[in-house]
Coordinates of C-alpha atoms in Angstrom, one line a residue:
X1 CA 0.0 0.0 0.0
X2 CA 1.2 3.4 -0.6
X3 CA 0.8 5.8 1.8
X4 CA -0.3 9.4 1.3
X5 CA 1.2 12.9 3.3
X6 CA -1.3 15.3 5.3
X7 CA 0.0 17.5 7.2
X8 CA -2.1 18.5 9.9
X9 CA -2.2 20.1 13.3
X10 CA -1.9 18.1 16.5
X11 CA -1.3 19.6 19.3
X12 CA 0.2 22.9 18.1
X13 CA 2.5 20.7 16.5
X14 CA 3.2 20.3 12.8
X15 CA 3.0 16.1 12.4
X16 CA 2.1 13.9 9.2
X17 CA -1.0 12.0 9.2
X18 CA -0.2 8.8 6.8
X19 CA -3.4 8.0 5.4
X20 CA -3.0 4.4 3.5
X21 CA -6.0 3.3 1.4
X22 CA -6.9 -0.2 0.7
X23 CA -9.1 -2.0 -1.1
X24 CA -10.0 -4.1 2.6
X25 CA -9.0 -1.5 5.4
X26 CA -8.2 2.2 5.3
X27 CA -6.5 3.6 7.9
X28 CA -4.6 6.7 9.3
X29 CA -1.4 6.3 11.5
X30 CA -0.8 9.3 14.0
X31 CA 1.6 9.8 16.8
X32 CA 0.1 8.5 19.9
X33 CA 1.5 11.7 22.3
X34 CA 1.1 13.9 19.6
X35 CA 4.7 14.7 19.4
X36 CA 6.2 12.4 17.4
X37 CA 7.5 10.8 20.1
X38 CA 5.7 7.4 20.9
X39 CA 5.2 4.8 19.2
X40 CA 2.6 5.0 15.9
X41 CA -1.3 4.0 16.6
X42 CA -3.4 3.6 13.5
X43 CA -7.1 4.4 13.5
X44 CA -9.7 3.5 10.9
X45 CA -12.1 5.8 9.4
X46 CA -14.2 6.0 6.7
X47 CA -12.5 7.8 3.8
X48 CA -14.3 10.9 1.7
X49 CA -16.6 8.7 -0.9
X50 CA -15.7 5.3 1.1
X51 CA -18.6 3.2 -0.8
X52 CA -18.4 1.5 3.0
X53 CA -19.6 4.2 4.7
X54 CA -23.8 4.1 4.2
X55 CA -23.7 7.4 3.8
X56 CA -22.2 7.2 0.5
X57 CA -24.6 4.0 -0.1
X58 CA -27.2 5.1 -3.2
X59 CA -30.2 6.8 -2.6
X60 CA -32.2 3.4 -3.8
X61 CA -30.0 1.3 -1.1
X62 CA -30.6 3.6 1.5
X63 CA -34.5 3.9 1.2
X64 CA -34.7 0.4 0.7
X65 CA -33.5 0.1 4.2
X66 CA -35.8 3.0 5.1
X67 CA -38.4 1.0 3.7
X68 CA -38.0 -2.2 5.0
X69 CA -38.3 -1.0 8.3
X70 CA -41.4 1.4 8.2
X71 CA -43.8 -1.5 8.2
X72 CA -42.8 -3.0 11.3
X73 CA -42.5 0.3 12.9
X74 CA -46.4 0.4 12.0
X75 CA -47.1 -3.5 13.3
X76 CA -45.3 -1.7 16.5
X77 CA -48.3 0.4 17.4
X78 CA -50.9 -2.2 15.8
X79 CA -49.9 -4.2 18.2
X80 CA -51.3 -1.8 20.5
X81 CA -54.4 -0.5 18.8
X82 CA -55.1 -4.0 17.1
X83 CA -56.3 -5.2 20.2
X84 CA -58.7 -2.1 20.7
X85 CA -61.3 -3.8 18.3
X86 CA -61.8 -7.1 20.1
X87 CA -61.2 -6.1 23.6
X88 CA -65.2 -7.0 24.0
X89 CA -64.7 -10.0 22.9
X90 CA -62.0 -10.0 25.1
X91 CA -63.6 -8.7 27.9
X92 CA -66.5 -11.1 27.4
X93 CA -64.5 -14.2 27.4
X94 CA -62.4 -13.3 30.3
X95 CA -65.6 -12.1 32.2
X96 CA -64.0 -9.2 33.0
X97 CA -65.3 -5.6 32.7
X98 CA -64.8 -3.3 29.9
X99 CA -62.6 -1.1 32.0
X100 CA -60.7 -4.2 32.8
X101 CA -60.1 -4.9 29.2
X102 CA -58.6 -1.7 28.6
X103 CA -55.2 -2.9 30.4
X104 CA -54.7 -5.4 27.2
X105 CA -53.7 -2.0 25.7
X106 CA -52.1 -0.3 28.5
X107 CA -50.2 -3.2 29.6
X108 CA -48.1 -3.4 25.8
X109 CA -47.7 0.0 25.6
X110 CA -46.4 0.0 29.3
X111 CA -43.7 -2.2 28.0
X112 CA -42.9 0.4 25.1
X113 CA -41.9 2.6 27.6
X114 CA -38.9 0.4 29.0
X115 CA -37.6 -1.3 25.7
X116 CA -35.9 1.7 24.4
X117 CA -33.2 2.7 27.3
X118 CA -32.1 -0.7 27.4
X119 CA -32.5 -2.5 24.1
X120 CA -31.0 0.8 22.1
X121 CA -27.0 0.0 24.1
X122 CA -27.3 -3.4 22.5
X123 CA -26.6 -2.1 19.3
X124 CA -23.2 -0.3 20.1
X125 CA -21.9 -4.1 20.9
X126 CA -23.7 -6.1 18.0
X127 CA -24.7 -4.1 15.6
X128 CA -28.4 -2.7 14.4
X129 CA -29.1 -5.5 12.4
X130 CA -29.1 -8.4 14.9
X131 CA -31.0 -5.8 17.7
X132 CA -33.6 -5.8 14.9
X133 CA -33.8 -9.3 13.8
X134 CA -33.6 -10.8 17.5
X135 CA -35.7 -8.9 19.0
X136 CA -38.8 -8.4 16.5
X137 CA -38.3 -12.5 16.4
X138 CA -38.9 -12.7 20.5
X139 CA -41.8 -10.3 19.7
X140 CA -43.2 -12.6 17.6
X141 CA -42.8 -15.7 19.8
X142 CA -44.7 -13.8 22.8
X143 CA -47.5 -12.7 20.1
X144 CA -48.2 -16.2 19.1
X145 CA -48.6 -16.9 22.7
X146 CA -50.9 -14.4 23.1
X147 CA -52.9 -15.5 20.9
X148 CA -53.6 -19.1 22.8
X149 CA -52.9 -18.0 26.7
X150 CA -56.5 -18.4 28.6
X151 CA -55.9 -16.2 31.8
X152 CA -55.6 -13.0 32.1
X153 CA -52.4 -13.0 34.3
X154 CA -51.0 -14.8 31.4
X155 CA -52.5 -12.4 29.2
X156 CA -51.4 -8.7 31.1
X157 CA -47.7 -9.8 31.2
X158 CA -47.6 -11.6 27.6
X159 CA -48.5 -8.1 26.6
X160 CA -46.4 -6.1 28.8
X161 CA -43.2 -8.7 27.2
X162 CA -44.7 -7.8 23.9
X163 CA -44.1 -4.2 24.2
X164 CA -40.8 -4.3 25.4
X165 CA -38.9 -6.9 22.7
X166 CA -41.7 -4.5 19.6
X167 CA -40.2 -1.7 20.9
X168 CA -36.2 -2.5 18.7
X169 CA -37.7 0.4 16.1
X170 CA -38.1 3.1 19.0
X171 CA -35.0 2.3 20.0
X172 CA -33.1 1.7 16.9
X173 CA -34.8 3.2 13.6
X174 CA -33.8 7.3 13.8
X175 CA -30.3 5.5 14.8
X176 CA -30.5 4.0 11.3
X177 CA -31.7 7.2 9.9
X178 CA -28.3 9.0 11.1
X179 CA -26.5 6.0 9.7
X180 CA -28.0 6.6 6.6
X181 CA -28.4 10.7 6.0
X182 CA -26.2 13.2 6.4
X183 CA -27.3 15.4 9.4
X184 CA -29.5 17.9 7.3
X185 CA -30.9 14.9 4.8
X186 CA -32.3 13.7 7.7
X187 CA -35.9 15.2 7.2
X188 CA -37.5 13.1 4.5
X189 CA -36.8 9.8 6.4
X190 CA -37.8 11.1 9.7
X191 CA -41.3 12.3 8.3
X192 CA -42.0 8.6 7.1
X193 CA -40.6 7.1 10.4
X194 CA -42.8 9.7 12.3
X195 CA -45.8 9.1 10.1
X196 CA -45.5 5.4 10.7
X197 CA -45.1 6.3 14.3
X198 CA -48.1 8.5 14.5
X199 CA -50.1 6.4 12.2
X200 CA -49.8 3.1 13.4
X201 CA -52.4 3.6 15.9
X202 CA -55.7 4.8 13.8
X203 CA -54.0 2.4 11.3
X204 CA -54.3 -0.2 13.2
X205 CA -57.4 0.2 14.3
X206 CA -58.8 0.4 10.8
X207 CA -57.3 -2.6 9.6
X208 CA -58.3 -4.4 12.7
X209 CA -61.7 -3.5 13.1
X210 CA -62.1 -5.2 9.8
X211 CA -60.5 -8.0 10.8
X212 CA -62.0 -8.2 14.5
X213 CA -65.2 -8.0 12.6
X214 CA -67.3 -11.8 13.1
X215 CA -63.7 -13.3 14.9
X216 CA -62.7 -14.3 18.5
X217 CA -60.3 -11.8 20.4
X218 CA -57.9 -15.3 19.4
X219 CA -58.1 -15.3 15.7
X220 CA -57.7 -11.6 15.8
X221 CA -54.1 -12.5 17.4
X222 CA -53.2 -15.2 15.1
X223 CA -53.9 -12.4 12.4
X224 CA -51.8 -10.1 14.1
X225 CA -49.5 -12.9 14.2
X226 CA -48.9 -13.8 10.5
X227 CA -48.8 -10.4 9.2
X228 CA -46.1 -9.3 11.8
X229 CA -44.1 -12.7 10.5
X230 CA -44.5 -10.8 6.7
X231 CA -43.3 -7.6 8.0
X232 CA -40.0 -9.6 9.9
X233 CA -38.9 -11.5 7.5
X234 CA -38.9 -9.0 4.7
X235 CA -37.2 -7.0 6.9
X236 CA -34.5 -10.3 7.7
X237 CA -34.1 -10.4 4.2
X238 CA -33.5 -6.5 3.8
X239 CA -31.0 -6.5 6.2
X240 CA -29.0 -9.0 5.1
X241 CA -29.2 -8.0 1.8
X242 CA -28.1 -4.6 2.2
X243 CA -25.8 -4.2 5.0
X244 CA -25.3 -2.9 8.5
X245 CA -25.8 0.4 9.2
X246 CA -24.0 1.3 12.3
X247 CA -20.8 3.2 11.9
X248 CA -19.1 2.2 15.0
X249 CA -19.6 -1.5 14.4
X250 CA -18.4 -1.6 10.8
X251 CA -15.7 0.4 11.4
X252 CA -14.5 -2.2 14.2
X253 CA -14.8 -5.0 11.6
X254 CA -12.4 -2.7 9.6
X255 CA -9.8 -2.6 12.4
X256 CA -10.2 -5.9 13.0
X257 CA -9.6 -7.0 9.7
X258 CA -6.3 -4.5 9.2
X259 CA -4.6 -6.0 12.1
X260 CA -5.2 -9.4 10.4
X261 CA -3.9 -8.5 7.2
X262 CA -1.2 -6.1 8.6
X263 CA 0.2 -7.4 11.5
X264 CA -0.2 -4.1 12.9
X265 CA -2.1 -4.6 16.9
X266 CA -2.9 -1.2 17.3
X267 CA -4.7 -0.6 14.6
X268 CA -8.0 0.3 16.1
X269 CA -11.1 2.6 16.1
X270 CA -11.2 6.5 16.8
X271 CA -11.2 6.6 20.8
X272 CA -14.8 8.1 20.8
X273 CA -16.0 5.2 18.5
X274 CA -14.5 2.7 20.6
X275 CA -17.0 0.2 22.6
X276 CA -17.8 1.3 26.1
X277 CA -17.6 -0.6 29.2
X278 CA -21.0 -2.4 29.7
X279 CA -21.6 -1.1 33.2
X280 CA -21.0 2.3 31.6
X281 CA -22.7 1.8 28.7
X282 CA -26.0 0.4 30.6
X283 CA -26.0 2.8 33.1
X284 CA -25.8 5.9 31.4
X285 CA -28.6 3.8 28.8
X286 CA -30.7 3.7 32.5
X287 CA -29.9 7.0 34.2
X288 CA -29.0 10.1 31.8
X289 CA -32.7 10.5 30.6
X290 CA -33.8 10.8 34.1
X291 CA -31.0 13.6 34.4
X292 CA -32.6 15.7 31.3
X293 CA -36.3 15.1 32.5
X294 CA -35.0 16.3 35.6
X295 CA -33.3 19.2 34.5
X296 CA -33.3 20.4 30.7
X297 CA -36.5 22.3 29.9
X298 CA -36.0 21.4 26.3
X299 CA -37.1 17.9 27.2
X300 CA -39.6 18.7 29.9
X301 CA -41.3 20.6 26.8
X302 CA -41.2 18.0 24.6
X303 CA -42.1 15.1 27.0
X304 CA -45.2 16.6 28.3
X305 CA -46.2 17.6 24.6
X306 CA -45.6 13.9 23.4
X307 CA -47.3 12.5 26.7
X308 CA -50.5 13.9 26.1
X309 CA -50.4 13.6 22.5
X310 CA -49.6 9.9 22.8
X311 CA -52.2 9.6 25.6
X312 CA -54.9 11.1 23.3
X313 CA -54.4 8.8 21.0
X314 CA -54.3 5.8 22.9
X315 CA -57.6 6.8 24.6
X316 CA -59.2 7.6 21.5
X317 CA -58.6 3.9 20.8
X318 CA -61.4 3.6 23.6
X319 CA -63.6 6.4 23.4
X320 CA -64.6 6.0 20.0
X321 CA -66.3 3.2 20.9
X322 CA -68.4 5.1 23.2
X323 CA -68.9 7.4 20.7
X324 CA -69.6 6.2 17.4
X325 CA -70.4 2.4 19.0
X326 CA -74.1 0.8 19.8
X327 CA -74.5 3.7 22.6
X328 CA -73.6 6.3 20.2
X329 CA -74.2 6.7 17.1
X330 CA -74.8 3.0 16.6
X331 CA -72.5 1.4 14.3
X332 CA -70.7 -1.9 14.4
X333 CA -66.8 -2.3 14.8
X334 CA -66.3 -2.0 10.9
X335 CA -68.1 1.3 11.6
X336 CA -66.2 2.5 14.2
X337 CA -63.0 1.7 12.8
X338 CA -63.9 3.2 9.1
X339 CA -64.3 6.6 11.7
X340 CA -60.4 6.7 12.3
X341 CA -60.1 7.5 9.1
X342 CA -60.2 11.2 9.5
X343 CA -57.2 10.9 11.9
X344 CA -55.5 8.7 9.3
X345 CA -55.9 11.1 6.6
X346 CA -54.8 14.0 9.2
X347 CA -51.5 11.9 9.8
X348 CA -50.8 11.9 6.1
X349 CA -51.7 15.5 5.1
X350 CA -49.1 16.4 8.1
X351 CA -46.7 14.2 5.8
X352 CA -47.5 16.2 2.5
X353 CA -47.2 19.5 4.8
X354 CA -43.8 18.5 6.2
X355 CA -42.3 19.0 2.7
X356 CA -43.0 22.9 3.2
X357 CA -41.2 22.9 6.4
X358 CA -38.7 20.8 5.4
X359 CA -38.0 23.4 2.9
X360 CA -38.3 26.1 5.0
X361 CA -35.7 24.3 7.5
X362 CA -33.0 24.1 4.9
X363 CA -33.7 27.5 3.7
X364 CA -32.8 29.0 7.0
X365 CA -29.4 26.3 7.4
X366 CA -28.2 27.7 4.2
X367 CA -28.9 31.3 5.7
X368 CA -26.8 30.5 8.5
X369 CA -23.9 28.6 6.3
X370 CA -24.6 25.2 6.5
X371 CA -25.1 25.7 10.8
X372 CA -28.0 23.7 12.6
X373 CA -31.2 26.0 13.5
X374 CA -33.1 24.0 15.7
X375 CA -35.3 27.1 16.0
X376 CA -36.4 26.5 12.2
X377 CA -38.1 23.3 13.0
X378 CA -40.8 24.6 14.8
X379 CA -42.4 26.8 11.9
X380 CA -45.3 25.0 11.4
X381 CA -45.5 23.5 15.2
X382 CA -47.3 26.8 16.2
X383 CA -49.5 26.6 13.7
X384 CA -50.2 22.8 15.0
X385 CA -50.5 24.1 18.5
X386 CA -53.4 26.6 17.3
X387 CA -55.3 24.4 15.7
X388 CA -55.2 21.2 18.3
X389 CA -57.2 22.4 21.1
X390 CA -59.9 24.3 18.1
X391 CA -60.3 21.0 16.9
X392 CA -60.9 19.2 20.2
X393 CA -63.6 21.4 20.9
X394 CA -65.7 21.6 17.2
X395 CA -65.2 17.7 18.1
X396 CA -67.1 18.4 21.3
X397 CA -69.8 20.2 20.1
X398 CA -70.1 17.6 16.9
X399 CA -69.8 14.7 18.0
X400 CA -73.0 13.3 18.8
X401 CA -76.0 11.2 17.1
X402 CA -78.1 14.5 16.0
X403 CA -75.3 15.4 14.1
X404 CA -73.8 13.7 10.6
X405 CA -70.6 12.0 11.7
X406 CA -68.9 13.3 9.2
X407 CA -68.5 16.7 10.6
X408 CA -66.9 15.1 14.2
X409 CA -64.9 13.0 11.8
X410 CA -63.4 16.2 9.5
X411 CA -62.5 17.6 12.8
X412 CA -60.6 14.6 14.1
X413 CA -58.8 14.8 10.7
X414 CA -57.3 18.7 11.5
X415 CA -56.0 17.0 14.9
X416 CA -54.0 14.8 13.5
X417 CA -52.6 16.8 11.8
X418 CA -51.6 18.8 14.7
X419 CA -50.5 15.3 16.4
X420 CA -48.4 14.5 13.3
X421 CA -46.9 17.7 13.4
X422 CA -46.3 18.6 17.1
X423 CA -44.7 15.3 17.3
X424 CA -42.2 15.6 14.4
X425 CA -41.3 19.4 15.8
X426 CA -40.3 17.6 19.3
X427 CA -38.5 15.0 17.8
X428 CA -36.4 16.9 15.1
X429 CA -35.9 20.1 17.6
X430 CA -34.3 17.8 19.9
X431 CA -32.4 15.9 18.0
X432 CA -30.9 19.5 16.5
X433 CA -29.9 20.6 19.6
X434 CA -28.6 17.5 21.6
X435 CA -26.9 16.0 18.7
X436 CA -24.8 12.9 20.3
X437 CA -27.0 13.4 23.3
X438 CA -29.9 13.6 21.6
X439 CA -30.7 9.1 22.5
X440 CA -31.0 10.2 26.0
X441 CA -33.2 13.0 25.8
X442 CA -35.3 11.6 23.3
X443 CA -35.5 8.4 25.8
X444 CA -36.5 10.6 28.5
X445 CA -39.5 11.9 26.3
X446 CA -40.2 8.4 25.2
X447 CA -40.6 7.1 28.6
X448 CA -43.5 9.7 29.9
X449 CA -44.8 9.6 26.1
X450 CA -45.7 6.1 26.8
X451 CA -46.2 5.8 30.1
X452 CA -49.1 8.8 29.4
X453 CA -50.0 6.6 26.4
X454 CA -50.5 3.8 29.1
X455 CA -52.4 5.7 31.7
X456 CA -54.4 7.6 29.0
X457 CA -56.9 4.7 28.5
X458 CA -57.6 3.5 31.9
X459 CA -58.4 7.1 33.2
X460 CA -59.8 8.6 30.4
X461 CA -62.4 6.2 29.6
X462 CA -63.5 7.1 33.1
X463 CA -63.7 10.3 32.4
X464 CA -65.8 10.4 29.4
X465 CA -68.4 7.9 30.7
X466 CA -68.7 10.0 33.6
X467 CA -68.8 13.1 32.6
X468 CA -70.0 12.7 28.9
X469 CA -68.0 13.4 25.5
X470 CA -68.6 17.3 25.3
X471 CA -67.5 18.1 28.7
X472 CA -64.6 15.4 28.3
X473 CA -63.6 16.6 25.2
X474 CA -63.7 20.7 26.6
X475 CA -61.1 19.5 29.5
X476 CA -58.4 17.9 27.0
X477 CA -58.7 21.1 24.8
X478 CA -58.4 23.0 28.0
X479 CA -54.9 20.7 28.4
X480 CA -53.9 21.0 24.9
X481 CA -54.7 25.1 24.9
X482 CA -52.0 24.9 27.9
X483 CA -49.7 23.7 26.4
X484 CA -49.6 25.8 23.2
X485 CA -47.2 28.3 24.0
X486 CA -44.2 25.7 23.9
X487 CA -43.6 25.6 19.9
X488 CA -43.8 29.9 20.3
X489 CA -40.9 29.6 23.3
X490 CA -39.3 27.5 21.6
X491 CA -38.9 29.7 18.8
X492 CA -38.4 32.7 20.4
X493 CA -36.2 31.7 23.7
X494 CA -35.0 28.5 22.3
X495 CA -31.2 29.2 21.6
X496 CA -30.9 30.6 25.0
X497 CA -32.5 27.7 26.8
X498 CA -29.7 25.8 24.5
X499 CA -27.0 27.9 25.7
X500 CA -27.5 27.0 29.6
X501 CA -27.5 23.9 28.9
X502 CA -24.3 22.2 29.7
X503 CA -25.5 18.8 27.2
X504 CA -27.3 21.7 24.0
X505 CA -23.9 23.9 24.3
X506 CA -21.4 21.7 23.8
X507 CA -22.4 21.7 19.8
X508 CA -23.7 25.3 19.5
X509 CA -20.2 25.6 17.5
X510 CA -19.5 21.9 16.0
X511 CA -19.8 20.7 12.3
X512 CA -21.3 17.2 11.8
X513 CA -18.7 15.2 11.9
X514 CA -17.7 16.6 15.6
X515 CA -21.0 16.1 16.6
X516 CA -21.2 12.6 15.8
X517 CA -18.1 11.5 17.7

């Protein structure tokens, strides 16, 4: 191999940086004191246009990938609201009460709360692929048992198990994403993981309600079952067709590999690349997002938005039931589950609506050379956090048997939208500004976004059969109208809450490749 001269500065110190590319391992060999003094250490990297590196993968390989995983990312949250359909059924065979029944849903997406903080370390030691594959397969195993258990302790923690081993997209998809993109490419293939994410419950409960239609709560799972099997093993073959995504892991292989063909021991990773301790690893997995719940408003902001907005939709899962069900307006589960459709086609617009502010993001980088603005992402956010609570309460006032359906269902349509796009501003806004701390604050939101999502149904059933939909509806738009004001701070006093924050401030001046270390 022949090596190529950079001179660069380490240290205050003119040094050369050999840079020797090969066809099997590229590597650079540096000074280990910086000083020329010590022995030489080489370090692998991925070189500029390293057809390794999935960055530089095509844009057909790379939504391939994208689109292998979106469909399990939706059988994620149908395994949620798929139950919502036949939890009569349920409830009947179990002789429980409807109330009861409810915890089929909380209890699985109680388990979603957990799965992410320590299933997402996993892939730093093995790789996303096999964090994927494993755990969607031990998904699968519990949701076949599901579908035969005949108790409802069996039942409750089968679902809770469920959850947590479902949950590998959570915990491992916007990881793939930043495998994938370049930081500020990011935005198309978050807006298709979000909408599968925001989605997959009125999704689900379409699809399902079909299906639930005539069947026992059993066949229902056996459904669930086979179609989840679909989604995996495309996904199996998807993954090992195209490759591993994660940077760390591939470029270990690459060390390894050089100090085979070499001879060459210290050839190794870049120091911030390199695998951490597991005790380390874990524990910082189990205890930093408590830290930024604790203590960074940023996350605060998004994890109450994301609680309630996860909550609501959960619990609508329920409450439609009352609503447009044999008490209501009288139709049959088909019925009810052809009424989600307004929230379905809200999730989508906020799709086609993203590709403004997506545009309008990238506008303002390139006004600000190529530098993150965080702030940008929240343009159409306070729009989003206008119209939620307005639509809330026409749904209040509309939705009931002397009115056409259709009016109650137009207005479920405009909230999610706003659910589709509050959710994407929280995600993308902290991602901009936590960067390589961004897992743990986005696991902090995740955790009270599902535990909301959990608590949701059980209480908010209550709530509605007690005090009726209009009033019920009135009090969640008086929660969502107190809440508005975050997108408009975030805007406005966002770069200074950034600033005192010890986590936000350490990349206020990085590029992307610093951030990523």
């Amino acid at each position: 191999m022949n090596g190529v001269a950079v001179q660069v500065d380490v240290w205050s110190s003119k040094t050369i940086l050999q840079y020797f590319p090969g066809s099997r391992a590229d590597y650079y060999l540096v000074p280990e004191d910086g000083m020329g003094v010590a022995r030489i250490e080489a370090v692998v990297a991925f070189a500029a246009h390293d057809k390794d590196d999935p960055r530089n993968w095509s844009p057909r390989r790379k939504w391939l990938m994208v689109a292998a995983i979106i469909p399990i990312d939706l059988s994620v949250s149908w395994g949620a609201s798929g139950f919502s359909p036949a939890a009569s059924d349920f409830a009947h065979d179990m002789h429980v009460s409807p109330q009861v029944a409810t915890l089929g849903l909380s209890m699985y997406v109680l388990g979603l709360a957990f799965g992410p903080m320590s299933l997402a370390p996993l892939s730093e030691y093995f790789g996303r692929r096999p964090v994927y594959v494993v755990s969607y397969a031990v998904f699968l195993c519990l949701l076949l048992g599901t579908a035969f258990v005949e108790n409802l302790g069996g039942f409750l923690a089968l679902r809770v198990l469920s959850g947590y081993f479902s949950s590998v997209t959570i915990s491992n998809f916007g990881g793939t994403i930043a495998d994938l993109f370049h930081h500020h490419d990011t935005g198309p293939a978050m807006s298709w993981f979000l909408w599968a994410a925001t989605g997959g419950s009125p999704t689900g409960f379409v699809l399902f309600s079909v299906i639930a239609h005539g069947r026992s709560w059993h066949l229902v799972f056996r459904i669930m079952f086979y179609i989840c099997l679909s989604f995996w093993i495309i996904l199996v073959v998807a993954l090992y067709t195209l490759g591993e995504t994660r940077h760390s892991v591939l470029l270990a292989r690459r060390a390894k590999m050089a100090r085979k063909t070499t001879g060459n021991e210290s050839v190794d990773v870049p120091d911030e690349l390199k695998q951490k301790d597991p005790a380390q690893l874990f524990g910082t997995a189990l205890v930093r997002p408590f830290r930024f719940l604790a203590t960074e408003a940023i996350v605060q902001f998004g994890a109450l938005y994301n609680g309630y907005l996860y909550g609501l939709s959960f619990l609508f899962n329920g409450v439609f039931h009352l609503i447009f069900g044999p008490d209501g307006y009288g139709y049959d589960t088909v019925g009810i589950g052809i009424a989600f459709l307004g929230i379905v086609a809200g999730v989508t617009a906020g799709l086609a609506t993203n590709i403004y502010q997506e545009r309008y993001y990238q506008r303002q980088v390139a006004l600000a050379g190529q530098r993150d603005v965080p702030e940008a992402r929240v343009y159409l956010a306070k729009a989003a956090a206008v119209v939620l609570p307005i639509s809330l309460l026409i749904f209040s006032f509309t939705a009931e048997p002397s009115i056409h359906p259709l009016v109650s269902v137009i207005a479920s349509a405009f909230w999610g939208w706003s659910f589709y796009t509050l959710i994407l501003m929280t995600l993308t806004y902290t991602e901009d500004a936590y960067k390589t701390y961004s897992a743990s604050a986005l696991a902090g939101i995740g955790l009270v976004r599902n535990i909301a999502g959990a608590s949701f149904p059980l209480f908010g059933r209550l709530l509605f059969i007690h005090v009726g939909t209009k009033i019920a509806c009135i009090i969640l738009a008086g929660m969502s109208l107190f809440m508005a004001p975050i997108p408009f701070i975030l805007a406005k006093h966002g770069e200074a809450l950034r600033q005192r924050s010890p986590w936000a401030a350490a990349h206020e001046d990085e590029d992307e490749d610093a951030a990523e270390a």
